[in-house]
Short mmCIF file of C-alpha atoms in Angstrom, two decimals:
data_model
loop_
_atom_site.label_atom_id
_atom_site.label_comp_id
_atom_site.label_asym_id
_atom_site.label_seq_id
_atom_site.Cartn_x
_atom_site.Cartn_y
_atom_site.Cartn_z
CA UNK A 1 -15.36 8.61 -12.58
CA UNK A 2 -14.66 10.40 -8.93
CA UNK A 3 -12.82 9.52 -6.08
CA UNK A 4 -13.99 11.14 -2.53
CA UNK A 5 -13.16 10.13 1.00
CA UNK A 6 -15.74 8.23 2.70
CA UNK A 7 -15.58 7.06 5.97
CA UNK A 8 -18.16 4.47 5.72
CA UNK A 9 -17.50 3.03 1.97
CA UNK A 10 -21.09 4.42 0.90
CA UNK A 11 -21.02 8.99 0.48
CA UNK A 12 -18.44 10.82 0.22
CA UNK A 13 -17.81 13.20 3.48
CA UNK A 14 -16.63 16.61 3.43
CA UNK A 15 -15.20 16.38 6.64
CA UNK A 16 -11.82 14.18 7.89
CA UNK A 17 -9.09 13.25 5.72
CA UNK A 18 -8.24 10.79 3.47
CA UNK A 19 -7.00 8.60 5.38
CA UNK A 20 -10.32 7.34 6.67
CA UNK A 21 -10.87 5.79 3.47
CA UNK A 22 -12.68 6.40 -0.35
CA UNK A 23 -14.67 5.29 -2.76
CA UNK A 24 -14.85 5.39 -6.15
CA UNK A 25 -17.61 5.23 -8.84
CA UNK A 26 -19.39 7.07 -11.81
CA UNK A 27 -20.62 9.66 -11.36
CA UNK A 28 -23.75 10.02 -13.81
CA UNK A 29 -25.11 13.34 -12.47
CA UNK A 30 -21.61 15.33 -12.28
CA UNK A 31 -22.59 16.29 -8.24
CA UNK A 32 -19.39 14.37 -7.21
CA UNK A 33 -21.30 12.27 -4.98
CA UNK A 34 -22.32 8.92 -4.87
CA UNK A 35 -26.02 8.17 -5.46
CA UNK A 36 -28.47 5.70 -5.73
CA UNK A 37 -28.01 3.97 -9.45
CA UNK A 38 -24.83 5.31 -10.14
CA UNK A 39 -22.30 2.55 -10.61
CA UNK A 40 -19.77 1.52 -7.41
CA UNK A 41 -16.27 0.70 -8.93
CA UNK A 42 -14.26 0.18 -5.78
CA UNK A 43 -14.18 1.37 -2.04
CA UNK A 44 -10.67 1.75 -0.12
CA UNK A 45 -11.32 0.94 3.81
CA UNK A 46 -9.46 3.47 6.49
CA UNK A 47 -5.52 3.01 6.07
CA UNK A 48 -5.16 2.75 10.27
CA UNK A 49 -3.50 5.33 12.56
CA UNK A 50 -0.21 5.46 11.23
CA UNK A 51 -0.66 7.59 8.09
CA UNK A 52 -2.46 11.21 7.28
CA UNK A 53 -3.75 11.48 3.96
CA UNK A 54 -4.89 15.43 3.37
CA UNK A 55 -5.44 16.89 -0.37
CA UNK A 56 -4.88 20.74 -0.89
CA UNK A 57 -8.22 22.74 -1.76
CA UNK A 58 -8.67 21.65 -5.44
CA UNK A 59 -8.38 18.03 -4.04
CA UNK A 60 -9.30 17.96 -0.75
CA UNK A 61 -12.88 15.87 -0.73
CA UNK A 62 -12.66 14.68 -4.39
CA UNK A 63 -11.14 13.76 -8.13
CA UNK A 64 -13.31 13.57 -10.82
CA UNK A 65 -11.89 12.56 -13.82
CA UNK A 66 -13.55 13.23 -17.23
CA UNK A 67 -14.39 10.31 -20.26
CA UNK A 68 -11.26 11.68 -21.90
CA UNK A 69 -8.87 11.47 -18.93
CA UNK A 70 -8.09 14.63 -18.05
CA UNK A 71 -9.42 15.72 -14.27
CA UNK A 72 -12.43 18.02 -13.72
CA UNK A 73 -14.22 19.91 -11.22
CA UNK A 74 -17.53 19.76 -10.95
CA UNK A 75 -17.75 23.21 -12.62
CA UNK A 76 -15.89 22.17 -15.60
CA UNK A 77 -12.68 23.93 -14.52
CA UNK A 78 -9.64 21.53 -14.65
CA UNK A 79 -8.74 19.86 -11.43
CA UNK A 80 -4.98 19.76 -10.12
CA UNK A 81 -3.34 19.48 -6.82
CA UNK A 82 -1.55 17.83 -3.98
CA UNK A 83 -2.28 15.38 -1.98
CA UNK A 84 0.28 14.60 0.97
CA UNK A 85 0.67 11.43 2.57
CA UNK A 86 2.68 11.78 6.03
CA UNK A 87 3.87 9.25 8.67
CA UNK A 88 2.33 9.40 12.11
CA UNK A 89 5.95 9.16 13.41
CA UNK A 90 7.08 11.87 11.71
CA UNK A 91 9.77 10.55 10.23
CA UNK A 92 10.10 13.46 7.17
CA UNK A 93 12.11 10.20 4.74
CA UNK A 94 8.60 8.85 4.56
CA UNK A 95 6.76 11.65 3.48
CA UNK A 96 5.18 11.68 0.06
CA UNK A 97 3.21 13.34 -2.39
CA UNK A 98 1.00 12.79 -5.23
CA UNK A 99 1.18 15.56 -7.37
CA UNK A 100 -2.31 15.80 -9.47
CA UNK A 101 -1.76 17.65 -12.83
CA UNK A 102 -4.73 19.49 -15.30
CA UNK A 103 -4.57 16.60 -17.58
CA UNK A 104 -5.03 14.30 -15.15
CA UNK A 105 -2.04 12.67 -14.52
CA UNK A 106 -0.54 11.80 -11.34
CA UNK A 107 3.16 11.70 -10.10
CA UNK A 108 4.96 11.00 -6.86
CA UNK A 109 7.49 13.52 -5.27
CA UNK A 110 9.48 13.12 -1.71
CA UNK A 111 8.06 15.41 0.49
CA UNK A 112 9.73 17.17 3.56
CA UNK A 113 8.40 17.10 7.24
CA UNK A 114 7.37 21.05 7.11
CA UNK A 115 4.60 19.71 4.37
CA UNK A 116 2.85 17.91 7.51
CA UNK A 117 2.66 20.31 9.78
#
């Protein structure tokens, strides 16, 4: 299954972050984009003006997670990183991550305001 940001709930985008919203579906091909056949599990509209959503580079326009669990790149390599979740108000109390690991699992962390900048 793979996760990308889409801004319109139909193809992932390379461009934007993730707070403009994502799908999520299987991925039959392994291209970590959504095409035509390939099964549409659930889409996640824009979450408004008040939050930035950004992912680091290994997570930054997708999460592809393999039949076992663990999380994949495209290329086979494991998949692990950060994605950062920061108030448009800045207030640096509110800031979170979601720490991605190579097997896949996911964990939250308090962040600090210098990880939005």
């Amino acid at each position: 299954a793979v996760l990308c940001k889409s801004s319109n709930g139909e193809q992932c985008t390379r461009t934007g972050g993730w707070e403009q919203g994502w799908i999520l579906f299987h991925d039959g091909n392994n291209n970590a984009n959504w095409d035509p056949g390939e099964l549409l599990l659930q889409q996640q509209g824009p979450l408004g003006k008040r939050v930035r959503l950004s992912g680091n580079s290994p997570v930054a326009h997708y999460v592809s997670y393999s039949a076992s669990g663990s999380a994949k790149l495209v290329s086979g390599a494991f998949q692990a990183g950060t994605f950062t979740l920061c108030p448009q108000n800045g207030a640096a109390g509110d800031v979170r991550k979601i720490v991605l690991s190579g097997t896949g699992r996911p964990r939250t962390v308090k962040g600090v305001a210098a990880d939005c900048l």
